[in-house]
Tab-separated table of C-alpha atoms and ligand atoms in Angstrom:
chain	number	residue	atom	x	y	z
G	1	MET	CA	7.327	39.554	137.502
G	2	LYS	CA	5.779	42.690	135.667
G	3	LYS	CA	7.238	45.096	138.148
G	4	ARG	CA	10.734	43.476	137.613
G	5	THR	CA	10.225	44.166	133.682
G	6	TRP	CA	9.441	47.815	134.325
G	7	TRP	CA	13.002	48.164	136.688
G	8	ILE	CA	15.161	46.593	133.753
G	9	TRP	CA	13.863	48.660	131.092
G	10	GLY	CA	14.349	51.913	133.541
G	11	ILE	CA	17.737	51.087	134.305
G	12	LEU	CA	18.489	50.529	130.284
G	13	PHE	CA	16.903	53.719	129.596
G	14	LEU	CA	18.964	55.550	131.935
G	15	ALA	CA	22.414	53.786	130.905
G	16	ALA	CA	21.379	54.959	127.357
G	17	ILE	CA	21.103	58.360	128.228
G	18	GLY	CA	24.371	58.420	130.191
G	19	VAL	CA	26.312	56.943	127.105
G	20	TRP	CA	24.547	59.619	124.880
G	21	SER	CA	25.478	62.533	126.937
G	22	TRP	CA	29.143	61.182	127.581
G	23	ALA	CA	29.458	60.982	123.849
G	24	LYS	CA	28.088	64.377	123.011
G	25	GLY	CA	30.294	65.914	125.734
G	26	SER	CA	33.580	64.387	124.307
G	27	ARG	CA	32.496	65.562	120.770
G	28	ASP	CA	31.900	69.232	122.010
G	29	GLU	CA	35.149	68.965	123.802
G	30	GLY	CA	36.967	67.787	120.399
G	31	GLN	CA	35.511	70.903	118.730
G	32	ASP	CA	37.099	73.260	121.243
G	33	GLU	CA	40.399	71.350	121.028
G	34	LYS	CA	43.082	73.404	118.965
G	35	LYS	CA	44.453	71.661	115.785
G	36	ASP	CA	47.901	70.210	116.191
G	37	SER	CA	48.498	70.411	112.475
G	38	ILE	CA	47.311	72.256	109.539
G	39	ARG	CA	47.317	71.594	105.694
G	40	LEU	CA	47.717	74.484	103.133
G	41	GLY	CA	47.709	74.325	99.519
G	42	ILE	CA	50.086	76.772	97.558
G	43	LEU	CA	49.049	77.070	93.941
G	44	LEU	CA	51.454	78.870	91.598
G	45	TYR	CA	50.653	80.256	88.149
G	46	ARG	CA	54.048	79.322	86.774
G	47	GLY	CA	56.796	77.742	89.043
G	48	ASP	CA	59.607	78.892	87.244
G	49	ASP	CA	58.944	82.568	87.364
G	50	THR	CA	61.995	83.852	89.415
G	51	PHE	CA	59.884	86.425	91.651
G	52	ILE	CA	57.511	83.633	92.339
G	53	SER	CA	59.769	80.976	93.025
G	54	ASN	CA	61.726	83.560	95.668
G	55	VAL	CA	58.206	83.979	97.516
G	56	ARG	CA	57.657	80.155	97.263
G	57	GLN	CA	61.085	79.581	99.102
G	58	ALA	CA	60.049	82.075	101.681
G	59	LEU	CA	56.963	80.682	102.166
G	60	GLU	CA	58.564	77.354	102.914
G	61	GLU	CA	60.741	79.063	105.301
G	62	GLN	CA	57.775	80.911	107.045
G	63	ALA	CA	55.883	77.454	107.505
G	64	LYS	CA	59.158	75.947	109.305
G	65	LEU	CA	59.313	79.176	111.560
G	66	TYR	CA	55.671	78.550	112.289
G	67	GLU	CA	56.110	75.088	113.202
G	68	GLN	CA	59.019	75.938	115.644
G	69	GLY	CA	57.025	78.745	117.229
G	70	THR	CA	53.932	77.132	117.543
G	71	GLN	CA	54.355	73.277	117.903
G	72	ILE	CA	51.614	73.013	115.076
G	73	LYS	CA	52.503	70.846	112.217
G	74	VAL	CA	52.300	72.586	108.627
G	75	VAL	CA	51.716	70.410	105.456
G	76	LEU	CA	52.463	72.376	102.628
G	77	ASN	CA	51.538	71.265	99.224
G	78	ILE	CA	52.955	73.206	96.393
G	79	GLU	CA	51.529	73.006	92.752
G	80	ASP	CA	52.571	74.587	89.451
G	81	ALA	CA	49.773	75.241	86.836
G	82	LYS	CA	52.251	75.986	84.231
G	83	GLU	CA	50.074	78.825	83.152
G	84	SER	CA	47.126	76.937	82.574
G	85	GLN	CA	43.891	78.032	84.306
G	86	ASN	CA	42.428	74.631	83.653
G	87	THR	CA	44.973	72.852	85.409
G	88	GLN	CA	44.829	75.245	88.303
G	89	ASN	CA	40.976	75.040	88.632
G	90	SER	CA	41.637	70.973	88.813
G	91	GLN	CA	44.306	71.564	91.402
G	92	VAL	CA	41.964	73.477	93.642
G	93	GLU	CA	39.190	70.967	93.119
G	94	ARG	CA	41.538	68.096	94.166
G	95	MET	CA	42.934	69.963	97.309
G	96	LEU	CA	39.351	70.925	98.292
G	97	SER	CA	38.232	67.228	98.077
G	98	LEU	CA	41.153	66.427	100.144
G	99	GLY	CA	39.892	68.570	103.131
G	100	TYR	CA	42.769	71.384	102.914
G	101	ASP	CA	42.409	73.972	105.666
G	102	ALA	CA	43.127	76.863	103.396
G	103	LEU	CA	44.589	77.535	99.764
G	104	CYS	CA	47.070	80.216	98.783
G	105	VAL	CA	46.470	81.038	95.122
G	106	ASN	CA	48.728	82.784	92.564
G	107	ILE	CA	46.020	82.795	90.020
G	108	VAL	CA	46.852	82.163	86.173
G	109	ASP	CA	44.031	84.344	84.854
G	110	ARG	CA	42.800	87.040	87.423
G	111	SER	CA	39.784	87.552	85.546
G	112	MET	CA	38.633	83.939	85.936
G	113	ALA	CA	38.514	83.561	89.814
G	114	SER	CA	34.851	82.958	90.386
G	115	THR	CA	34.806	79.352	89.260
G	116	MET	CA	37.503	78.453	92.281
G	117	ILE	CA	35.757	80.822	94.738
G	118	ASP	CA	32.472	79.168	94.305
G	119	ASP	CA	34.135	75.741	94.634
G	120	ALA	CA	35.776	77.217	97.885
G	121	ILE	CA	32.615	78.730	99.170
G	122	ARG	CA	30.891	75.242	98.794
G	123	ALA	CA	33.835	73.491	100.591
G	124	ASP	CA	33.912	76.285	103.246
G	125	VAL	CA	37.877	76.554	102.492
G	126	PRO	CA	39.238	80.025	102.526
G	127	ILE	CA	41.492	81.477	99.984
G	128	VAL	CA	44.336	83.918	100.148
G	129	PHE	CA	45.327	85.272	96.770
G	130	PHE	CA	48.572	86.694	95.865
G	131	ASN	CA	50.559	88.466	93.509
G	132	ARG	CA	48.040	88.101	90.800
G	133	GLU	CA	45.059	90.328	91.995
G	134	PRO	CA	41.274	88.827	91.282
G	135	VAL	CA	38.868	91.463	90.149
G	136	GLU	CA	37.528	93.319	93.286
G	137	GLU	CA	33.853	92.168	92.481
G	138	ASP	CA	35.214	88.209	92.591
G	139	LEU	CA	37.066	89.264	95.952
G	140	ASN	CA	33.839	90.743	97.288
G	141	LEU	CA	32.083	87.459	96.865
G	142	TRP	CA	32.919	85.809	99.984
G	143	GLU	CA	34.404	87.200	103.319
G	144	LYS	CA	37.105	84.526	103.525
G	145	LEU	CA	38.912	85.690	100.344
G	146	TYR	CA	42.035	87.956	100.913
G	147	TYR	CA	44.779	89.437	98.800
G	148	VAL	CA	48.637	89.799	99.432
G	149	GLY	CA	50.580	91.739	96.933
G	150	ALA	CA	52.934	94.774	96.256
G	151	ASP	CA	51.283	98.087	95.107
G	152	ALA	CA	51.992	98.369	91.409
G	153	LYS	CA	51.624	102.114	91.532
G	154	GLU	CA	54.105	102.565	94.262
G	155	SER	CA	56.678	100.154	92.499
G	156	ALA	CA	56.460	102.357	89.569
G	157	VAL	CA	56.899	105.536	91.329
G	158	LEU	CA	59.915	104.368	93.002
G	159	GLN	CA	61.404	103.044	90.029
G	160	GLY	CA	60.969	106.408	88.039
G	161	GLU	CA	62.506	108.364	91.133
G	162	ILE	CA	65.470	106.288	90.667
G	163	ILE	CA	66.063	108.038	87.240
G	164	VAL	CA	64.833	111.439	88.187
G	165	ASP	CA	67.125	111.539	91.201
G	166	ARG	CA	70.080	110.526	88.997
G	167	TYR	CA	69.233	112.987	86.029
G	168	LYS	CA	68.892	115.711	88.670
G	169	GLU	CA	72.111	114.922	90.035
G	170	ASP	CA	73.879	114.602	86.890
G	171	PRO	CA	71.827	114.902	83.499
G	172	SER	CA	74.550	113.408	81.302
G	173	SER	CA	74.498	110.138	83.553
G	174	ILE	CA	70.936	109.487	81.745
G	175	ASP	CA	70.965	111.773	78.692
G	176	LEU	CA	74.008	109.952	77.669
G	177	ASN	CA	74.436	111.725	74.183
G	178	GLY	CA	73.506	115.035	75.640
G	179	ASP	CA	71.243	115.879	73.136
G	180	GLY	CA	68.500	117.134	75.613
G	181	LYS	CA	66.255	114.209	75.413
G	182	VAL	CA	66.509	110.571	76.803
G	183	ASP	CA	65.699	107.866	74.168
G	184	TYR	CA	64.234	104.810	75.603
G	185	VAL	CA	62.771	101.422	75.200
G	186	LEU	CA	60.245	99.683	77.472
G	187	LEU	CA	59.713	96.131	78.362
G	188	GLU	CA	56.412	95.155	79.588
G	189	GLY	CA	54.898	92.213	81.445
G	190	GLU	CA	51.980	90.060	80.587
G	191	THR	CA	48.912	92.250	79.106
G	192	SER	CA	46.416	90.652	81.370
G	193	HIS	CA	48.376	91.508	84.622
G	194	GLN	CA	47.335	94.347	86.726
G	195	ASP	CA	50.925	95.218	87.389
G	196	SER	CA	52.213	95.886	83.803
G	197	LEU	CA	49.963	98.451	82.906
G	198	ILE	CA	49.962	100.409	86.146
G	199	ARG	CA	53.922	99.819	86.424
G	200	THR	CA	54.432	101.239	82.857
G	201	GLU	CA	52.053	104.249	83.239
G	202	TRP	CA	53.551	105.456	86.587
G	203	SER	CA	56.888	104.856	85.779
G	204	ILE	CA	56.742	107.245	82.699
G	205	GLN	CA	54.415	109.814	84.530
G	206	THR	CA	57.047	109.939	87.394
G	207	LEU	CA	60.080	110.587	84.928
G	208	LYS	CA	57.869	113.412	83.278
G	209	ASP	CA	56.677	115.000	86.536
G	210	GLY	CA	60.388	114.933	87.549
G	211	GLY	CA	61.542	116.949	84.429
G	212	VAL	CA	63.289	114.270	82.531
G	213	PRO	CA	62.948	114.878	78.801
G	214	LEU	CA	61.636	111.717	77.300
G	215	GLU	CA	61.387	109.950	73.649
G	216	LYS	CA	60.159	106.746	73.341
G	217	LEU	CA	62.020	104.615	70.589
G	218	THR	CA	59.820	101.356	70.956
G	219	GLY	CA	58.594	98.929	73.279
G	220	GLY	CA	57.235	95.392	73.642
G	221	ILE	CA	55.584	92.522	75.705
G	222	ALA	CA	58.045	90.168	77.137
G	223	ASN	CA	55.648	88.532	79.683
G	224	TRP	CA	58.219	88.886	82.697
G	225	GLU	CA	60.588	86.368	80.902
G	226	ARG	CA	64.329	87.013	80.551
G	227	SER	CA	64.709	85.229	77.210
G	228	GLN	CA	62.126	86.951	75.655
G	229	ALA	CA	63.416	90.245	76.754
G	230	SER	CA	66.624	89.307	75.560
G	231	ALA	CA	65.354	88.675	72.126
G	232	LEU	CA	63.495	91.957	72.013
G	233	THR	CA	66.428	93.772	73.029
G	234	GLU	CA	68.793	92.384	70.542
G	235	GLN	CA	66.317	93.169	67.896
G	236	TRP	CA	66.264	96.927	69.261
G	237	LEU	CA	69.831	97.276	69.666
G	238	GLU	CA	70.298	96.348	65.751
G	239	GLN	CA	67.163	98.570	64.935
G	240	PHE	CA	68.447	101.937	66.693
G	241	PRO	CA	72.287	101.332	66.660
G	242	GLY	CA	73.858	103.749	69.389
G	243	GLN	CA	70.586	105.334	69.979
G	244	ILE	CA	69.007	103.520	73.180
G	245	GLU	CA	70.068	105.458	76.415
G	246	LEU	CA	67.341	103.849	78.812
G	247	ILE	CA	65.794	100.630	79.290
G	248	ILE	CA	62.773	100.661	81.562
G	249	SER	CA	61.798	97.154	82.390
G	250	ASN	CA	58.265	96.166	84.280
G	251	ASN	CA	60.205	93.706	86.158
G	252	ASP	CA	63.988	92.359	86.989
G	253	ASP	CA	64.134	89.272	84.930
G	254	MET	CA	63.093	91.265	81.760
G	255	ALA	CA	65.939	93.762	82.797
G	256	LEU	CA	68.295	90.958	83.023
G	257	GLY	CA	67.269	89.595	79.641
G	258	ALA	CA	67.953	93.232	78.197
G	259	ILE	CA	71.437	93.421	79.987
G	260	ASP	CA	72.124	89.624	78.409
G	261	ALA	CA	71.545	91.309	75.099
G	262	ILE	CA	73.722	94.210	75.934
G	263	GLU	CA	76.328	92.002	76.903
G	264	ARG	CA	76.279	89.911	73.903
G	265	SER	CA	76.028	92.791	71.384
G	266	LYS	CA	79.258	94.720	72.913
G	267	ILE	CA	77.867	97.669	71.114
G	268	MET	CA	77.394	100.092	73.985
G	269	ASP	CA	77.737	99.261	77.392
G	270	LYS	CA	76.602	102.147	79.035
G	271	ILE	CA	72.877	101.838	78.624
G	272	ASN	CA	70.971	102.589	81.992
G	273	VAL	CA	68.513	99.506	82.775
G	274	VAL	CA	65.930	99.633	85.547
G	275	GLY	CA	64.072	96.765	86.992
G	276	ILE	CA	61.452	95.996	89.674
G	277	ASP	CA	61.336	93.028	92.108
G	278	GLY	CA	64.788	93.128	93.698
G	279	THR	CA	65.250	89.565	93.205
G	280	PRO	CA	68.698	88.052	94.487
G	281	GLN	CA	69.698	87.983	90.755
G	282	GLY	CA	68.507	91.406	89.947
G	283	VAL	CA	70.656	92.553	93.271
G	284	GLN	CA	73.564	90.726	91.931
G	285	ALA	CA	73.289	92.532	88.359
G	286	LEU	CA	73.061	95.939	90.488
G	287	GLU	CA	76.149	94.840	92.429
G	288	ARG	CA	78.002	94.129	89.143
G	289	GLY	CA	76.921	97.508	87.798
G	290	MET	CA	74.778	96.423	85.161
G	291	LEU	CA	71.585	97.513	86.663
G	292	LEU	CA	71.069	101.092	87.659
G	293	GLY	CA	68.206	100.270	89.903
G	294	THR	CA	65.344	98.043	91.083
G	295	VAL	CA	62.619	98.172	93.430
G	296	GLN	CA	62.510	95.399	96.204
G	297	SER	CA	59.427	94.163	97.848
G	298	ASP	CA	60.479	92.574	101.015
G	299	ARG	CA	59.991	88.865	100.258
G	300	THR	CA	60.074	87.641	103.859
G	301	GLU	CA	57.266	90.311	104.740
G	302	TYR	CA	55.539	89.159	101.530
G	303	ALA	CA	55.471	85.493	102.548
G	304	ASN	CA	54.878	86.150	106.223
G	305	ALA	CA	51.612	88.072	105.414
G	306	ILE	CA	50.305	85.088	103.045
G	307	PHE	CA	51.380	82.596	105.637
G	308	THR	CA	49.992	84.431	108.602
G	309	ILE	CA	46.379	85.044	106.982
G	310	ALA	CA	46.417	81.404	105.568
G	311	ALA	CA	47.431	79.825	108.915
G	312	ALA	CA	44.850	82.023	110.875
G	313	LEU	CA	42.063	80.899	108.719
G	314	ALA	CA	43.149	77.152	108.815
G	315	LEU	CA	42.865	77.528	112.406
G	316	ASP	CA	39.262	79.191	112.396
G	317	GLU	CA	40.943	82.476	113.825
G	318	ASP	CA	40.190	85.828	112.500
G	319	PRO	CA	43.302	87.035	110.484
G	320	LYS	CA	42.870	90.762	111.609
G	321	THR	CA	43.842	89.703	114.967
G	322	LYS	CA	47.414	88.504	113.563
G	323	ILE	CA	47.977	91.448	111.093
G	324	THR	CA	46.813	94.461	109.697
G	325	LEU	CA	44.776	94.805	106.732
G	326	GLU	CA	43.298	97.069	104.525
G	327	ARG	CA	39.605	97.051	103.711
G	328	GLY	CA	39.566	93.884	105.822
G	329	ARG	CA	41.141	91.817	103.167
G	330	TYR	CA	44.098	93.277	101.542
G	331	TYR	CA	47.717	93.593	102.622
G	332	TRP	CA	50.125	95.532	100.574
G	333	THR	CA	53.931	94.590	101.170
G	334	THR	CA	56.648	97.243	101.846
G	335	GLN	CA	59.012	98.378	98.916
G	336	GLU	CA	62.302	99.897	98.685
G	337	ALA	CA	64.201	101.475	95.845
G	338	LEU	CA	67.808	100.250	95.450
G	339	ALA	CA	70.220	101.819	93.042
G	340	ARG	CA	73.907	101.383	92.208
C	1	GAL	C1	55.103	90.693	89.032
C	1	GAL	C2	56.484	90.367	89.164
C	1	GAL	C3	56.928	89.900	88.098
C	1	GAL	C4	56.210	88.419	87.892
C	1	GAL	C5	54.840	88.643	87.878
C	1	GAL	C6	54.104	87.275	87.917
C	1	GAL	O1	54.593	91.263	90.393
C	1	GAL	O2	57.093	91.621	89.063
C	1	GAL	O3	58.411	89.393	88.103
C	1	GAL	O4	56.497	87.525	89.062
C	1	GAL	O5	54.544	89.404	89.118
C	1	GAL	O6	52.678	87.459	88.310
């Protein structure tokens, strides 16, 4: 009798070991298996910013191409922070709690990245920042943080060169009244944005280095916005009647605002206006002859870089095997000067 009980216990024990090792085996297999879908969060500082909404569209196109090329389904959730860092932090928290695979963040306030970075580290969800560059010490907090953008100094030098080249070809096309100096006004983006200061500084420096004699009439901050730039320009046209020869703008939307004001004023239609971004709207103004030049960052390449890094991270792959990065975490998109 006793002998039989031992047998039964023995068989039960072996069966339990069998079930345990089968379960473990299939769990390990599951880990090796490739994901067939990825979830990415796209967080925008302001959804109605023209340049950003163009990048957003390009990201959606990239996601479709990726799905066709890989058979991996992409779920993109796009959120607009409407310029509130608190709103964006809550959007990040929500996506982290929902188990998103990676986030692409166009941060509202570039000096406030550490809160979301801490949350992302805790949840082990990588972040690809884009367009608004967090300070370097924040980006260095974790190896799963990346940045994609257009180099601000390069944009500005290219913008300045458009004017320098034109001036060298024919000084009277820039110094419109031929008095030996070019009277200009300056439209600047947000003060807190890394691109504003650098673009202003290098655009002017390039003009000076290129031998264009400059005289600044005035300048102002229009926060990248067409309507704000239009209001400022309208004021300047009244303040400096017939004097403004050149309008240098940190981006295309503000350049378009300046053009709106010039068109409304009917005072002087020859003022040269230059922008940066090469948005479709900017290129249209160039074709209409209203914009002298712009600097286009390749938005397909821009979105492709953000998407490629995010998708690789979502699949636990090393982005460096997919795309060339500077210092392991930066991607600078190609830019090209366009002039009429
Ligand atoms: C700049 C761009 C602007 C605006 C801004 C938003 O790089 O030139 O048009 O989009 O980013 O962060």
